[in-house]
Tab-separated table of C-alpha atoms and ligand atoms in Angstrom:
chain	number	residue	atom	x	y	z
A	1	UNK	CA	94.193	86.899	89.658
A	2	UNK	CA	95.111	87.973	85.860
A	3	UNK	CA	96.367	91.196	85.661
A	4	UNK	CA	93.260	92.247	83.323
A	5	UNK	CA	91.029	91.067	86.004
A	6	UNK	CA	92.030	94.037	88.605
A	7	UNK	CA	92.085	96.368	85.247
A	8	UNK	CA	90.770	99.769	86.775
A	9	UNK	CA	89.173	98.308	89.680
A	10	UNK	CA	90.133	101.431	92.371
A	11	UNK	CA	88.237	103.833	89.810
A	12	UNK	CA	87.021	106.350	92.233
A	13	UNK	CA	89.192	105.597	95.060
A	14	UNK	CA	91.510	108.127	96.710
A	15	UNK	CA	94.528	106.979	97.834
A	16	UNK	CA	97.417	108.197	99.613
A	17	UNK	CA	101.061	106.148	100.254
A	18	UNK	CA	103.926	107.560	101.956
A	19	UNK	CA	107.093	106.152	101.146
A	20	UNK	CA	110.979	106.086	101.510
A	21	UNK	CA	113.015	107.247	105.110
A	22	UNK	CA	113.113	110.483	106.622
A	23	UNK	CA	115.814	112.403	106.731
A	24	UNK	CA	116.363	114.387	110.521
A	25	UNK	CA	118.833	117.089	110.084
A	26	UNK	CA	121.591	117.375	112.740
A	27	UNK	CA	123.391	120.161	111.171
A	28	UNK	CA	123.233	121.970	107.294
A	29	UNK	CA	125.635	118.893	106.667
A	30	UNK	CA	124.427	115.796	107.926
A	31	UNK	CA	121.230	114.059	108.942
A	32	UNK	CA	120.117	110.833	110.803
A	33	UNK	CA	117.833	108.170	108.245
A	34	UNK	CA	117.468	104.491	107.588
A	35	UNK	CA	117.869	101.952	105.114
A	36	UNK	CA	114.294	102.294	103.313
A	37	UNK	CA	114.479	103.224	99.714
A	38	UNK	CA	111.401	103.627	99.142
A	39	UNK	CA	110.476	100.518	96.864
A	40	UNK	CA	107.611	99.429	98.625
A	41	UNK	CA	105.746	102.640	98.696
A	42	UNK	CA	106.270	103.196	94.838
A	43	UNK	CA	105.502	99.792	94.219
A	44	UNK	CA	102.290	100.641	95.775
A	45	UNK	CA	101.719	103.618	93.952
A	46	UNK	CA	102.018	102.501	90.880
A	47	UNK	CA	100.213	99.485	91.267
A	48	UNK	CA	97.185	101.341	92.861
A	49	UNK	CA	97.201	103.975	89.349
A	50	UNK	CA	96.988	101.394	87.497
A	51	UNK	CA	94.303	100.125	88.550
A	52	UNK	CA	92.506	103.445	88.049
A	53	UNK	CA	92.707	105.074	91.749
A	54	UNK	CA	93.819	108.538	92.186
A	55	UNK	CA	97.011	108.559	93.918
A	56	UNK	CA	99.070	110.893	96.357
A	57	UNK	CA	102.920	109.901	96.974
A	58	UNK	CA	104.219	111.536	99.809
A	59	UNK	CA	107.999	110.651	99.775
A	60	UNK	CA	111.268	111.471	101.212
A	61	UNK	CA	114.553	111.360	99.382
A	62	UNK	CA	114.968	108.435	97.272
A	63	UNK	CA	116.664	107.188	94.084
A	64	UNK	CA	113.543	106.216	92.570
A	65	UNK	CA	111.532	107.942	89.551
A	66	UNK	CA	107.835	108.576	90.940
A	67	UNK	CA	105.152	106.719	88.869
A	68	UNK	CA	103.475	108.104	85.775
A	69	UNK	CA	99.867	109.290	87.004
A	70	UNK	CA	99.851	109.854	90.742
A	71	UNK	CA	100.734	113.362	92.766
A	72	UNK	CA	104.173	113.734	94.066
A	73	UNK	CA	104.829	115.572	97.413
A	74	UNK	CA	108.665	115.296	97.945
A	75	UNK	CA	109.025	115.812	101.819
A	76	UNK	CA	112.200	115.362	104.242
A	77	UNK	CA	111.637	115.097	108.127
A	78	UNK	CA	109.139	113.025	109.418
A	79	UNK	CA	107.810	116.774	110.842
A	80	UNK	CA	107.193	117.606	107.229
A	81	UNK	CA	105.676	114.497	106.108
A	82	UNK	CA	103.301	114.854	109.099
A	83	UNK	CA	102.077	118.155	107.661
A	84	UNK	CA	101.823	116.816	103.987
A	85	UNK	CA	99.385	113.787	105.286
A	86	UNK	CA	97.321	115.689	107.721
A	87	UNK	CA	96.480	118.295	105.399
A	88	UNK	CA	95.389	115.795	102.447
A	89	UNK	CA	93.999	113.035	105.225
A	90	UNK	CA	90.196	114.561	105.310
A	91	UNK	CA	89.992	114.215	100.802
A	92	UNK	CA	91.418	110.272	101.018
A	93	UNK	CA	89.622	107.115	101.062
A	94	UNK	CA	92.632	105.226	101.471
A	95	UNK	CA	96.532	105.442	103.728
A	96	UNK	CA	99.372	103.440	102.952
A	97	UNK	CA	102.128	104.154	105.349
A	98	UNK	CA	105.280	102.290	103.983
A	99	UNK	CA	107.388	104.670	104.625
A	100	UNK	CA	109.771	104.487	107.546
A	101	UNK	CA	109.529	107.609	109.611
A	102	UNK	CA	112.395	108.085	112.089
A	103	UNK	CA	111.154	107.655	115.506
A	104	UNK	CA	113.744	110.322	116.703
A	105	UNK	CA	114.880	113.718	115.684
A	106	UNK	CA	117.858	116.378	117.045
A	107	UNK	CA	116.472	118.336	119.755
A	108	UNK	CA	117.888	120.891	117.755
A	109	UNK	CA	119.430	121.913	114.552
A	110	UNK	CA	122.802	123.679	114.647
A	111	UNK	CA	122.781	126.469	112.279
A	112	UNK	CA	126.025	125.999	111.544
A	113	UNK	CA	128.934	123.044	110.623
A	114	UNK	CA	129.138	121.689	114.083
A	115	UNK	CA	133.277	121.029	114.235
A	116	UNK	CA	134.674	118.034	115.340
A	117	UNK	CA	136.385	118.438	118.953
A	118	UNK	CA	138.256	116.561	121.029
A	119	UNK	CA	136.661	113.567	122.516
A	120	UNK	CA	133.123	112.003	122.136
A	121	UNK	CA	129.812	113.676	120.941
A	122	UNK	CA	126.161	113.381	122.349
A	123	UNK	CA	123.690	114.740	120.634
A	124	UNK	CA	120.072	114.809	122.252
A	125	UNK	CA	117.212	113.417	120.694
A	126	UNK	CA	113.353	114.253	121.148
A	127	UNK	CA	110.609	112.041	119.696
A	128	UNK	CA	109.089	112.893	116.618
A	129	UNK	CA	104.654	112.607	116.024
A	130	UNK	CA	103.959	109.007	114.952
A	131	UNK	CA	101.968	109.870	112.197
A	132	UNK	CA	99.703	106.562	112.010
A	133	UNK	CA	99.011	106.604	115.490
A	134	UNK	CA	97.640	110.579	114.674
A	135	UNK	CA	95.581	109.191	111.837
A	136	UNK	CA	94.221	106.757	113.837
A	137	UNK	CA	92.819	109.087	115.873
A	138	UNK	CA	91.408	111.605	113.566
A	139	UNK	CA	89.889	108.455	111.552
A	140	UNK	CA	86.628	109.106	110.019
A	141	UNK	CA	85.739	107.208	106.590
A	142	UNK	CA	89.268	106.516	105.719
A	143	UNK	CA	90.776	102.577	105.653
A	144	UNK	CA	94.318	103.113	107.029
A	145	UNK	CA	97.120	100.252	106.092
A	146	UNK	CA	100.417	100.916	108.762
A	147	UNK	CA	103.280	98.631	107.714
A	148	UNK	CA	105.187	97.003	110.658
A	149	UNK	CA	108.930	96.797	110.369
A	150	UNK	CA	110.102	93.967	112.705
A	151	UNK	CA	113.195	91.784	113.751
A	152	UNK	CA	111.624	89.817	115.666
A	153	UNK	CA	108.114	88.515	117.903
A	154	UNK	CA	106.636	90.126	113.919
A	155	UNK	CA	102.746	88.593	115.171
A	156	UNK	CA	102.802	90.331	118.606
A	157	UNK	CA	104.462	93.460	117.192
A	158	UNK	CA	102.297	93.888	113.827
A	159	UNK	CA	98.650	93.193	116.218
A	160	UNK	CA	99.760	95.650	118.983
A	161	UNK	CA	100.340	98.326	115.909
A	162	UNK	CA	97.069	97.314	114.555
A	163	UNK	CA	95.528	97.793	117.920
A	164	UNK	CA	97.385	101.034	119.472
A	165	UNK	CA	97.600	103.274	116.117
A	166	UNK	CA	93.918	102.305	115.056
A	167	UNK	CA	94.932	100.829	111.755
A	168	UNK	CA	92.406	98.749	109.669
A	169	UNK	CA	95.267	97.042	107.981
A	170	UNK	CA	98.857	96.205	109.421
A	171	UNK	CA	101.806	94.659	106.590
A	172	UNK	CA	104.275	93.282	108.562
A	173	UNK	CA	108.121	91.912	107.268
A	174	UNK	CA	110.531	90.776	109.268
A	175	UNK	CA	113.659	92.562	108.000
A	176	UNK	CA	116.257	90.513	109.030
A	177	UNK	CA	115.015	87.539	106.517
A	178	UNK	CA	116.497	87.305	103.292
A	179	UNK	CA	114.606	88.340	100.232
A	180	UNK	CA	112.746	91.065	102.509
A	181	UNK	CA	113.096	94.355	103.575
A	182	UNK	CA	115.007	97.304	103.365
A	183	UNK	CA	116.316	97.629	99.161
A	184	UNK	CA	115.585	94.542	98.018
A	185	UNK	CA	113.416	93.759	94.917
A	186	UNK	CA	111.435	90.940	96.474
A	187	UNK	CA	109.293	91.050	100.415
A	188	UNK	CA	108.015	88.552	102.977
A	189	UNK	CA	105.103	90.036	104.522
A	190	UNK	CA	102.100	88.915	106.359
A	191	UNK	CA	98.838	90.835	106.253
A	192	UNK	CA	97.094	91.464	109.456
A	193	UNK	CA	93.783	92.666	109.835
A	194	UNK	CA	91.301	94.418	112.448
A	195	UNK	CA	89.096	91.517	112.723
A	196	UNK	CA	91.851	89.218	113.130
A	197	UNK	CA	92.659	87.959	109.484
A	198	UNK	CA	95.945	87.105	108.942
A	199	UNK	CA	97.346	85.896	105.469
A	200	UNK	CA	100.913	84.924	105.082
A	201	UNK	CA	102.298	85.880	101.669
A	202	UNK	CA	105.299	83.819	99.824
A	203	UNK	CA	108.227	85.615	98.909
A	204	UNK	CA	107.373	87.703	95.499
A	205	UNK	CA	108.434	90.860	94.108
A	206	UNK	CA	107.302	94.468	95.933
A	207	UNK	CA	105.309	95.116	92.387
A	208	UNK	CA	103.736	91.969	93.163
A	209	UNK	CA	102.663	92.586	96.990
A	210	UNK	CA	101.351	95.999	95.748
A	211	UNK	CA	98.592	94.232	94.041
A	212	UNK	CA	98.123	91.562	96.404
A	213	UNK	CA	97.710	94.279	98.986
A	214	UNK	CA	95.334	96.793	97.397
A	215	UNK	CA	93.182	93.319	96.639
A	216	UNK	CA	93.102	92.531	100.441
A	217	UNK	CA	92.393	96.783	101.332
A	218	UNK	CA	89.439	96.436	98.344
A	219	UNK	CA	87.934	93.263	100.026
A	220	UNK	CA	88.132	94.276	103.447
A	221	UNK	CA	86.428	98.010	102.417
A	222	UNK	CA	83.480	95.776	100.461
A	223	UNK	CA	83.414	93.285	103.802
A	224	UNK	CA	83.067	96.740	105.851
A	225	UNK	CA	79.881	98.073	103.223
A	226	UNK	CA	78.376	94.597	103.695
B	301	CTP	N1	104.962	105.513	111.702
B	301	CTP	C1	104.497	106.798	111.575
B	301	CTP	N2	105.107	107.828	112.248
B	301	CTP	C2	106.175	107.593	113.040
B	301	CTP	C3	106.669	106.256	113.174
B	301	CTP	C4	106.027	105.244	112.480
B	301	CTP	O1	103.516	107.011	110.868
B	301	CTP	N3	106.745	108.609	113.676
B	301	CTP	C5	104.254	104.443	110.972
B	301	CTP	C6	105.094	103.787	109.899
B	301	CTP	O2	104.963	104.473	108.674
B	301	CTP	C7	104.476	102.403	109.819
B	301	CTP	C8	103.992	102.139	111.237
B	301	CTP	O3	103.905	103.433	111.864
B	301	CTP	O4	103.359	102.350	108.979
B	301	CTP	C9	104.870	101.250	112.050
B	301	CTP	O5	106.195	101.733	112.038
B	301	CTP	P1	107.292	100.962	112.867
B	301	CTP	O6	108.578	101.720	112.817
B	301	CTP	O7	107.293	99.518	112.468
B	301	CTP	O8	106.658	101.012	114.347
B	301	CTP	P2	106.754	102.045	115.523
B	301	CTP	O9	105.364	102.309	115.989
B	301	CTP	O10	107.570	103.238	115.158
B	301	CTP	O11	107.453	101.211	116.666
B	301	CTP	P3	108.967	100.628	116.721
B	301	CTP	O12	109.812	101.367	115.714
B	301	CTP	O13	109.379	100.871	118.130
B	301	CTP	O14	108.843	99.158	116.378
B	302	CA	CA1	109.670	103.118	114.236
């Protein structure tokens, strides 16, 4: 593919990425997150406005500068990025979901400093909604991508996402390789489908992937008109 050759080809098509880490607050101080930056996810953004499709970002924190041309909806807790997709998820065509939600929250949030005392600390945690698994469900029209975040058994991990959220579209990395993952300009992914496609990707940069990814979401939508 030249670039010219996907010029404007998602006229028309409404899509929506999340990106980045949550942020779960413990206190007004401090929070539990993770090591995405959010790279992916604006990769994908930006790739996907280029090529003409009208684009939602729904991020947490990052260092990153959103794209020209797409909606920004900063967000923080994976609570509040629930709310941000669910309200927007009937108007979409298309979900990304790079972003790395925590899977765990404070049971509660102390109002105030919490002061350090003598001896160890245990904090409880409650589960927070998996938000692609909730899409799933709901799904009427839309084609929903998850993105699978592994260490290792990536295959059996990325198809039993694809399977028990109801995704149409599952990009898995295994983040302990080199040259993917969490920060780094460049990912190793593998793109699973529903009806059992799977295409290995070499290593190239996340700006690269983005394209190579909304060309494998296009064919599989014009496989599912067919
Ligand atoms: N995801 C989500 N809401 C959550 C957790 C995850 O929407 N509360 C989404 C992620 O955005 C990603 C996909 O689910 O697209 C897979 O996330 P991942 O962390 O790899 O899988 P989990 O289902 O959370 O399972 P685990 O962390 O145990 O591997
Ligand atoms: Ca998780």
């Amino acid at each position: 593919f030249f670039a010219d050759e996907r010029h404007r080809d998602m006229e028309g098509v409404r899509l929506l990425v999340t990106a980045g880490a949550t942020r779960e607050a413990v206190d007004p101080v401090r929070f539990f997150t993770n090591h995405s930056t959010g790279k992916m996810g604006y990769a994908i953004a930006e790739a996907a406005a280029k090529r003409g499709a009208q684009v939602t970002l729904v991020s947490g924190k990052t260092n990153l500068t959103p794209p020209a041309d797409v909606e920004f909806v900063p967000v923080v807790s994976a609570e509040d990025m629930y709310q941000a997709v669910i309200a927007r998820y009937d108007k979409m065509d298309v979900i990304v979901k790079s972003a790395a939600v925590a899977d765990y929250r404070p049971k509660s949030i102390h109002s105030q400093k919490m002061k350090k005392q003598p001896g160890d600390l245990v904090i409880e945690l409650e589960r927070t909604r998996d938000i692609l698994a909730e899409l799933g469900k709901r799904k009427t029209h839309q084609f929903l991508v998850g993105f699978a975040a592994e260490t290792e058994n990536v295959e059996e991990n990325a198809r039993g996402k694809l399977e028990r959220k109801n995704a149409d579209m599952i990009v898995a990395n295994n983040v302990a390789q080199s040259g993917a993952g969490f920060g780094t300009d460049t990912n190793i992914v593998t793109i699973y489908t529903k009806d059992g496609e799977k295409r290995d990707l070499p290593q190239m940069s996340k700006a690269e992937i983005a394209d190579r990814l909304l060309d494998a979401v296009l064919e599989a939508c014009k496989k599912r008109r067919e």
